[in-house]
Short mmCIF file of C-alpha atoms in Angstrom, two decimals:
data_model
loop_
_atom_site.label_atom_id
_atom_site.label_comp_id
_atom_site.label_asym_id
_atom_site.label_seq_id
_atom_site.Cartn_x
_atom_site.Cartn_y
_atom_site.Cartn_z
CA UNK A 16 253.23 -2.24 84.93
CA UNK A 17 251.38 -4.43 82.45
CA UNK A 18 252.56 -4.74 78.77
CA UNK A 19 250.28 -5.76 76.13
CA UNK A 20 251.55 -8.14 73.88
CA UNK A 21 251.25 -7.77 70.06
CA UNK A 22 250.57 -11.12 68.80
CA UNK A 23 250.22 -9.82 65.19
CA UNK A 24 254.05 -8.52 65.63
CA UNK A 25 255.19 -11.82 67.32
CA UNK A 26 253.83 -13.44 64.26
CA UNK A 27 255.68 -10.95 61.97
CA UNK A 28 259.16 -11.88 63.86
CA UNK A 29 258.43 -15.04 63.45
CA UNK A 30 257.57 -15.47 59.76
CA UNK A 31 260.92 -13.16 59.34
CA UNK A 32 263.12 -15.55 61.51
CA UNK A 33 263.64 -12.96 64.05
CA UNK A 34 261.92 -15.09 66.92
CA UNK A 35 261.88 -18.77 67.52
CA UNK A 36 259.65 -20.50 69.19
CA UNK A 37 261.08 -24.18 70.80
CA UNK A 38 259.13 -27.17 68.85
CA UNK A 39 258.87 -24.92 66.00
CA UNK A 40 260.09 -25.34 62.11
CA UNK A 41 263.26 -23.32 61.42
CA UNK A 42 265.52 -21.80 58.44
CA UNK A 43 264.36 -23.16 55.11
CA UNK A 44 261.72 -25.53 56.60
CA UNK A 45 260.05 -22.10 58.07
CA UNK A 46 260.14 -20.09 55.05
CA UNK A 47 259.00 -22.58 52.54
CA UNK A 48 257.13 -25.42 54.23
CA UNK A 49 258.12 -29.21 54.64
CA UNK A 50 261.54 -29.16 53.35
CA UNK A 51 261.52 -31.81 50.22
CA UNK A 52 262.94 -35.13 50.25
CA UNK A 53 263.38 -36.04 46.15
CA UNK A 54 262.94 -39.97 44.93
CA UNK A 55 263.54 -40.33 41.35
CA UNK A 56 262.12 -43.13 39.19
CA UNK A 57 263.53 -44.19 36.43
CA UNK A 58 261.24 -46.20 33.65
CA UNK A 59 262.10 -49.43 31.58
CA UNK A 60 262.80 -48.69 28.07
CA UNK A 61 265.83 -51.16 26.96
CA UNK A 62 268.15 -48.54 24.62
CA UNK A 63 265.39 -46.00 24.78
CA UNK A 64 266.22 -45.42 28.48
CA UNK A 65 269.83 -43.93 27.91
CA UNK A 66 267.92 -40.80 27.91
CA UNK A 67 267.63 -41.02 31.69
CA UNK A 68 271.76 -40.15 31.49
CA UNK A 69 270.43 -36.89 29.65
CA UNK A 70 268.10 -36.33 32.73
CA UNK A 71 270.24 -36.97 35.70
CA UNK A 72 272.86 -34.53 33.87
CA UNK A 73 270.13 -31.66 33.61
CA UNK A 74 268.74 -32.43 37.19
CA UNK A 75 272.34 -32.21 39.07
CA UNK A 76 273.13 -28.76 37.04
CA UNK A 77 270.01 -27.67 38.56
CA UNK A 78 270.83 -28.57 42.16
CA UNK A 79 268.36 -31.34 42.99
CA UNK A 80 269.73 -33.05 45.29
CA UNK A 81 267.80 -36.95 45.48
CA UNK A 82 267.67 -39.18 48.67
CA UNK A 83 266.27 -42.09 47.10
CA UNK A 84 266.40 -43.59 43.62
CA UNK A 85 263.94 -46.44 41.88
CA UNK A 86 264.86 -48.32 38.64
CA UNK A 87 263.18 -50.58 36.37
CA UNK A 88 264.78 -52.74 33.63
CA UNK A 89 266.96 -50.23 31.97
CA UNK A 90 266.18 -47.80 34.46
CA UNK A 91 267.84 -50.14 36.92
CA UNK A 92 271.11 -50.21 35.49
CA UNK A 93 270.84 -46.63 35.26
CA UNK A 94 269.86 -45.80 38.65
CA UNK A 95 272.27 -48.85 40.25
CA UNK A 96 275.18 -47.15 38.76
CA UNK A 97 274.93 -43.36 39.72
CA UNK A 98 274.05 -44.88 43.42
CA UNK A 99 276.94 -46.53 43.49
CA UNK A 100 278.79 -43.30 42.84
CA UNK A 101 279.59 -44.28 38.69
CA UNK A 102 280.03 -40.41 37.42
CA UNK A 103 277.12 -39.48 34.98
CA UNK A 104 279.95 -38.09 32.09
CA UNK A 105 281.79 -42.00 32.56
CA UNK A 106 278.13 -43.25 31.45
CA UNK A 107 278.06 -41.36 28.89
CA UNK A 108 281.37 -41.47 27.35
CA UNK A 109 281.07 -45.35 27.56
CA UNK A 110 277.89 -45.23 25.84
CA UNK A 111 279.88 -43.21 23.22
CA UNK A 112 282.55 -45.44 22.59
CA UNK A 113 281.03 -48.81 22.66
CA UNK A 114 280.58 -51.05 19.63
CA UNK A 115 276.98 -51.86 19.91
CA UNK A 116 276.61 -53.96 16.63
CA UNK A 117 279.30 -55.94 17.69
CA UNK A 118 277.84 -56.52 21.01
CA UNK A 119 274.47 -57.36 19.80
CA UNK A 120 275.40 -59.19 16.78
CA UNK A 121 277.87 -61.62 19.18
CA UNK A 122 275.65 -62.07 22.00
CA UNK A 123 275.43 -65.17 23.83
CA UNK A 124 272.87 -67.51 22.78
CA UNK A 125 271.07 -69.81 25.43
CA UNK A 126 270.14 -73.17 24.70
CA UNK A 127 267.31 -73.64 27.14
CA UNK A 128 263.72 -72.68 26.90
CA UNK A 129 263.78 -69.70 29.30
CA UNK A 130 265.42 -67.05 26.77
CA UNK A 131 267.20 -66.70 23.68
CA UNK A 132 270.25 -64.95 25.30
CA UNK A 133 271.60 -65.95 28.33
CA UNK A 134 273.10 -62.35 29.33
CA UNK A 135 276.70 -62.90 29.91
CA UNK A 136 277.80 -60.24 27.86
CA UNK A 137 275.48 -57.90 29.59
CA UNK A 138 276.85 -59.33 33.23
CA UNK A 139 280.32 -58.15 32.22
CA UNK A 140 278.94 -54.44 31.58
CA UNK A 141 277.56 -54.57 34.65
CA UNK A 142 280.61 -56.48 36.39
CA UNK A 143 282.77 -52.84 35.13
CA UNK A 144 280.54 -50.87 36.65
CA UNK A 145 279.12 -52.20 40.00
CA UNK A 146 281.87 -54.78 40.71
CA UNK A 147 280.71 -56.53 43.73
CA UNK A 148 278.91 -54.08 45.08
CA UNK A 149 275.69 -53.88 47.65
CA UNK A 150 272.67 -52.08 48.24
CA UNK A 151 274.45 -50.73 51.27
CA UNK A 152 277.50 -49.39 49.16
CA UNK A 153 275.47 -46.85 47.68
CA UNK A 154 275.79 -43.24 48.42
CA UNK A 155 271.82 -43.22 48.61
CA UNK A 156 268.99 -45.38 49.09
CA UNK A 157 268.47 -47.38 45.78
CA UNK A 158 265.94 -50.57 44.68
CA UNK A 159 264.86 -51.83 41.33
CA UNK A 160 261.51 -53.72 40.81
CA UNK A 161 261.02 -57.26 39.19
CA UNK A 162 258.92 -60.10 39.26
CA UNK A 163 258.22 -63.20 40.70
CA UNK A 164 257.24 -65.71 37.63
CA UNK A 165 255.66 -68.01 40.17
CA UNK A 166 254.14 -65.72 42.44
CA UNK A 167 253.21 -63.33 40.01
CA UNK A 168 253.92 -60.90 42.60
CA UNK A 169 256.40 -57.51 42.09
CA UNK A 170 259.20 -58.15 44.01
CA UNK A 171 261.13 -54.72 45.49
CA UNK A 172 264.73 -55.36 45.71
CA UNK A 173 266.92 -53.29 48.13
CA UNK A 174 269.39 -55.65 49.92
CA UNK A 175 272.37 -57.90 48.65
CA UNK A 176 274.13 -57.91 45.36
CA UNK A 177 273.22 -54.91 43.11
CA UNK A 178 274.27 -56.73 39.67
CA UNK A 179 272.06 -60.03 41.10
CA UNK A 180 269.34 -57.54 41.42
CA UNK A 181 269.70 -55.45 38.25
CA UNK A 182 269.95 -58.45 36.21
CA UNK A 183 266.96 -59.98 37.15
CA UNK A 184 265.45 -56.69 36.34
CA UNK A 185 266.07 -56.49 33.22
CA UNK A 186 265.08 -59.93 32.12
CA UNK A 187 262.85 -59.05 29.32
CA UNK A 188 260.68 -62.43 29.28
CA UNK A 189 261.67 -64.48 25.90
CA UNK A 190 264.75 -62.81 25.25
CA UNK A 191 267.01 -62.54 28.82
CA UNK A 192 267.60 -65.71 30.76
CA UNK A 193 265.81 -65.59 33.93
CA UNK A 194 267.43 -64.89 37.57
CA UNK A 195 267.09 -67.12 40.46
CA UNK A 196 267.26 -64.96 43.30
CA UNK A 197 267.03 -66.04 47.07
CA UNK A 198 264.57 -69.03 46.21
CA UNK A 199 262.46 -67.13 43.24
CA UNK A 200 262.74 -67.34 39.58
CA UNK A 201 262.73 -63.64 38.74
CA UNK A 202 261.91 -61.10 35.67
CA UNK A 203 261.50 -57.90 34.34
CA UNK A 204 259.64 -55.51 36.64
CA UNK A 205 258.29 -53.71 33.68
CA UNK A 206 255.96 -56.08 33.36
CA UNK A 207 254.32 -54.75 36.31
CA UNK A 208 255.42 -51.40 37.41
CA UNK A 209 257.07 -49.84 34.32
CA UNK A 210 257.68 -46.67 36.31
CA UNK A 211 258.89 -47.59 39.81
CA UNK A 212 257.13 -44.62 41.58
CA UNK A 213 255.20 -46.13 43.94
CA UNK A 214 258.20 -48.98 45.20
CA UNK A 215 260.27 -45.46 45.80
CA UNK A 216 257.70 -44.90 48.34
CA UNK A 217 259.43 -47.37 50.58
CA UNK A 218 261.88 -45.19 51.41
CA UNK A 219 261.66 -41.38 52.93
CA UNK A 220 260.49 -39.09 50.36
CA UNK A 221 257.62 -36.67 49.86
CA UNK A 222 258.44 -35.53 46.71
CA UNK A 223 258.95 -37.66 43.23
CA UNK A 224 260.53 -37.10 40.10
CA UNK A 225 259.55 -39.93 37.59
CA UNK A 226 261.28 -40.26 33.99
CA UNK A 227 259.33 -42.29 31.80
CA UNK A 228 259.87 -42.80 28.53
CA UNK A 229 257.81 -42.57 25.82
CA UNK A 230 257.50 -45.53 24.16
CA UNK A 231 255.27 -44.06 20.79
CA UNK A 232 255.10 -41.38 19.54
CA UNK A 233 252.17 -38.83 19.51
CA UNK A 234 249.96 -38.17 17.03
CA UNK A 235 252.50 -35.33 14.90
CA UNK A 236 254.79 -37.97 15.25
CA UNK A 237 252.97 -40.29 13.16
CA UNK A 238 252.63 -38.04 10.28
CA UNK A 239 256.07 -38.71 7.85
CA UNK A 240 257.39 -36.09 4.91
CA UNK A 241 256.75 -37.97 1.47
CA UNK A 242 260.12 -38.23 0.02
CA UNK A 243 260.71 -38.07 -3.78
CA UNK A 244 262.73 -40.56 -5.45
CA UNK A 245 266.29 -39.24 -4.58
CA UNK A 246 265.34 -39.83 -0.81
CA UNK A 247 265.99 -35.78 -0.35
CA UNK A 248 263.26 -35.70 2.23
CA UNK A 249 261.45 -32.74 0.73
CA UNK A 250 258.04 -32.58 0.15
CA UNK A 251 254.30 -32.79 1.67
CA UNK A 252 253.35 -34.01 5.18
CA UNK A 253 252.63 -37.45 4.59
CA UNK A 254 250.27 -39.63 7.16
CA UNK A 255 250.04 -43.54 6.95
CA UNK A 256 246.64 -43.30 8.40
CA UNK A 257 245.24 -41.97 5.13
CA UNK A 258 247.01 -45.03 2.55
CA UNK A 259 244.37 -47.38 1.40
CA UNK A 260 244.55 -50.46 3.16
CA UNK A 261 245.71 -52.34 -0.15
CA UNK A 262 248.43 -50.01 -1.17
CA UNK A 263 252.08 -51.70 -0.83
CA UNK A 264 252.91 -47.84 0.36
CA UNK A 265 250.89 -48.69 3.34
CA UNK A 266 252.66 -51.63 4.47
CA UNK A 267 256.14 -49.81 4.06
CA UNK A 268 255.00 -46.79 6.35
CA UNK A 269 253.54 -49.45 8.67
CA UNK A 270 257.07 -51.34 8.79
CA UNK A 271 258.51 -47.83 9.44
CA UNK A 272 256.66 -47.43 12.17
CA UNK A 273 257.28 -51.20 14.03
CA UNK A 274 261.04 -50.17 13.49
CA UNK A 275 260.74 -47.10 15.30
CA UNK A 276 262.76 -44.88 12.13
CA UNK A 277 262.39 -44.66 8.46
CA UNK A 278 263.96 -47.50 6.67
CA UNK A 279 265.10 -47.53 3.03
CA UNK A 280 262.40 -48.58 -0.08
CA UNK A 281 263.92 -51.63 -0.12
CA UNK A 282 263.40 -53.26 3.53
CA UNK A 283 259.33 -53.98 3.57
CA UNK A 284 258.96 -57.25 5.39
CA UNK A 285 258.39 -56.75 9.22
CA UNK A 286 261.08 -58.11 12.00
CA UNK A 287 260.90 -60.50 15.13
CA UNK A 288 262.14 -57.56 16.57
CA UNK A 289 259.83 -54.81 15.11
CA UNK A 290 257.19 -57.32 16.40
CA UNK A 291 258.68 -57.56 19.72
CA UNK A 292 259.35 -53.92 19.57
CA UNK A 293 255.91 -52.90 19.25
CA UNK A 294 254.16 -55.42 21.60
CA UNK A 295 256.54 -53.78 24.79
CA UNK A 296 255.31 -50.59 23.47
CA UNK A 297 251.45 -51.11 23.95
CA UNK A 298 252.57 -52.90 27.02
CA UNK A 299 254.39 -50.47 28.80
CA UNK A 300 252.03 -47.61 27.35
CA UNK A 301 248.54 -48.89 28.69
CA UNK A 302 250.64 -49.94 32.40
CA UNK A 303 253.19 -46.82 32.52
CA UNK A 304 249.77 -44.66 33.31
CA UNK A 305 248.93 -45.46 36.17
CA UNK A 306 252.16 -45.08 37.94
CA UNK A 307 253.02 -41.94 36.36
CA UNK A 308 250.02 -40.32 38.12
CA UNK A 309 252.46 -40.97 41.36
CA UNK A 310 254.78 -38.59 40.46
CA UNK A 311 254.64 -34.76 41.31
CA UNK A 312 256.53 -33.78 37.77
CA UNK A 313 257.27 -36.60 34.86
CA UNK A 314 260.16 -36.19 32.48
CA UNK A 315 259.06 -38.08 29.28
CA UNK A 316 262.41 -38.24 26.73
CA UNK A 317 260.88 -38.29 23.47
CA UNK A 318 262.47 -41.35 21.84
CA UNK A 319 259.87 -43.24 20.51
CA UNK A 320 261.58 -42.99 17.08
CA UNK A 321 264.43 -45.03 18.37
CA UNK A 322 263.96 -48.33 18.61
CA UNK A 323 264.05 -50.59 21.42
CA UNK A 324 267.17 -52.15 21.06
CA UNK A 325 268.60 -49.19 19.33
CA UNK A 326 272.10 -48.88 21.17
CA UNK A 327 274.23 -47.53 18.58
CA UNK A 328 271.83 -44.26 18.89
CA UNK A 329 272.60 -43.81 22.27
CA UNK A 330 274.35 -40.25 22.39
CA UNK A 331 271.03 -38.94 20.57
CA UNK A 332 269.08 -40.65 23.17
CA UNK A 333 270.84 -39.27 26.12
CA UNK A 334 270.65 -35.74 24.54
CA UNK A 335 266.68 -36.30 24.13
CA UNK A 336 266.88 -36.87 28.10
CA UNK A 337 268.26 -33.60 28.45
CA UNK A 338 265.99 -31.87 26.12
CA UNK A 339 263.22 -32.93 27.90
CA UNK A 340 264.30 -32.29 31.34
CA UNK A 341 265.19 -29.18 30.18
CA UNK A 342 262.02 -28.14 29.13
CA UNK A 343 260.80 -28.89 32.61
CA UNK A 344 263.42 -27.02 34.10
CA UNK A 345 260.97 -23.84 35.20
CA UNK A 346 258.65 -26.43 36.66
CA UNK A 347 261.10 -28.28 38.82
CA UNK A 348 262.77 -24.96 40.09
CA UNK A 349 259.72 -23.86 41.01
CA UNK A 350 258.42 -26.85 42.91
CA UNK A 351 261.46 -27.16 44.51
CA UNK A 352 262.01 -23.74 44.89
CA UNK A 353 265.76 -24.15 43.67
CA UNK A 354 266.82 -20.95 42.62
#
C-alpha cells in the first residue's frame, strides 16, 4: 500500500531537529543560520586606546567568544597581549599601578633623525608581557597592521616575533624610532588603516566587532560650562564657537580643546604636543571612516577628552571602554544571538 508523504510535516521535523537530513546544517547552525565566527579590531589611539581593556572585559562577560583578533598601534599591544593569553584584570591592574609621569618624563631620547624617542622603555613593557613570544603562541589568530615607509604599502603582520611586530606598529612617525623588519623600514599602521577591519579579513571570520576610538568629541562635547572665578564649575553652557575671534577667552577655550581637558586660567600658550595631538586626530578621523563601515557593530569609547598621551588617566579610560560596550550590549546579544 502506498503512503503519501507530507512534505510540509518533514519540513516541520526538520526545522524542530526531529529529522536530519545527511549534507544538511545541524544544532545551532540549523536553528539560527551560519554559525558566527567573531574578529575583533582594535583602533590606534596611543593612551586613548586603554579603553579597548574596558571592551574586551564587557565582551567576555557577555560570552563572545572571538577567533581572530586585529590591532593597530595601541590596539596592537592590546590585542598582542590578550592573544597571548595576558589576563584582561593583569592589564588593568598594571595600568593602575604604573607611574606614567615618570615613564614619560624619563623616556629615552634618540639622537638620530628618525624619532625623538627611541622606545626602549616601551620594549621593556612589552618584553613583561609577550616575552619572546610568536604569532603561533597565541591562543587565537592575531596580526597588527603597519607600514612600509618605502613602499608606502600597509604591511599585515602575522608571523615571527609579536613584540618585533607590535613595535613597529606603534611607531608614531616623528616621535617612535622606526622598526626594521625582515628587509623594510616600518611604521605606524594608523597611518593607513586606523581600524584594522579589513586586514582581520585574512583570517576566517564572517562576523566583525571593531572598537574605534573616538578621537574628538561631538558637537555637545564642544560646548564647556563657564566657570566663575573660584573655578566651582557652575554656571551657563558655554560654546567656544560663539567667542569673537579677538577675545583672549577664545584662545584659552581653543588651547582647552588641543589638550583634550580643561586646563587652569593660567596655561594659554598651545603645546608641541597639543599640536601633535590634534593633527592625529583629524588624521585618524577623516581615515577611521572608511574602515569602520567594515564592521557589523562599532564600539566607539568616548575619550576624546583625554588626551593622546594621557596615561596617567588610564583607569577612566578603560571604564569609558566598558561604558560604551555596554551600551551596545542589546545589539551584540542580539546579533549574536547570545542569550
Amino acid at each position: 500500500m502506498l503512503r503519501v508523504i507530507n512534505y510540509r510535516n518533514l519540513f516541520n521535523l526538520r526545522c524542530r531537529g526531529f529529522l536530519v537530513i545527511p549534507g544538511s546544517r545541524t544544532g545551532e547552525e540549523k536553528m539560527w543560520g551560519r554559525k558566527k565566527k567573531v574578529g575583533i579590531a582594535l583602533s590606534g589611539g596611543a593612551a586613548r586606546s586603554l579603553a579597548h581593556i574596558g571592551v574586551l572585559e564587557v565582551l567576555e562577560e557577555l560570552g563572545v567568544e572571538p577567533v581572530a583578533i586585529s590591532g593597530t598601534s595601541m590596539g596592537s599591544i592590546i590585542g598582542s597581549f590578550y592573544c597571548s593569553g595576558v589576563p584582561l584584570g593583569e592589564m588593568e591592574k598594571y595600568v593602575a599601578s604604573m607611574d606614567w609621569k615618570s615613564f614619560l618624563l624619563f623616556s629615552d631620547l634618540a639622537l638620530s633623525n628618525t624619532g625623538i624617542i627611541n622606545g626602549r622603555r616601551i620594549e621593556r613593557v612589552l618584553e613583561r608581557f609577550l616575552e619572546d613570544k610568536t604569532f603561533s603562541d597565541c591562543n587565537m589568530d592575531f596580526c597588527c597592521v603597519a607600514v612600509d615607509v618605502f613602499t608606502r604599502q600597509k604591511e599585515i603582520l602575522s608571523s615571527g616575533r609579536l613584540l618585533d611586530a607590535v613595535r613597529a606598529s606603534i611607531s608614531i612617525p616623528g616621535f617612535f624610532s622606526p622598526i626594521w623588519l625582515d628587509g623594510k623600514l616600518l611604521i605606524d599602521g594608523g597611518l593607513i588603516e586606523p581600524l584594522p577591519t579589513e586586514a582581520i579579513k585574512m583570517f576566517d571570520v564572517n562576523f566583525i566587532i571593531g572598537s574605534s576610538i573616538t578621537f574628538e568629541r561631538d558637537s555637545e562635547k564642544y560646548r564647556y560650562l563657564q566657570v566663575d572665578g573660584n573655578h566651582t564649575g557652575k554656571g551657563q553652557v558655554y560654546d567656544y564657537h560663539n567667542i569673537e575671534a579677538g577675545n583672549p577667552e577664545r584662545l584659552k577655550r581653543l588651547h582647552d580643546l588641543f589638550k583634550g581637558r580643561k586646563k587652569d586660567e593660567d596655561q594659554k600658550n598651545v603645546s608641541v604636543q597639543s599640536i601633535l595631538d590634534t593633527s592625529l586626530n583629524i588624521m585618524q578621523r577623516e581615515i577611521a571612516r572608511r574602515y569602520n563601515d567594515l564592521a557589523d557593530i562599532v564600539i566607539e569609547p568616548e575619550v576624546g577628552d583625554f588626551g593622546f598621551f594621557d596615561l596617567t588617566h588610564g583607569s577612566e579610560i578603560i571604564k569609558r571602554g566598558r561604558e560604551a560596550a555596554e551600551a551596545k550590549a542589546g545589539e551584540i546579544k542580539r546579533k549574536l544571538r547570545l542569550r
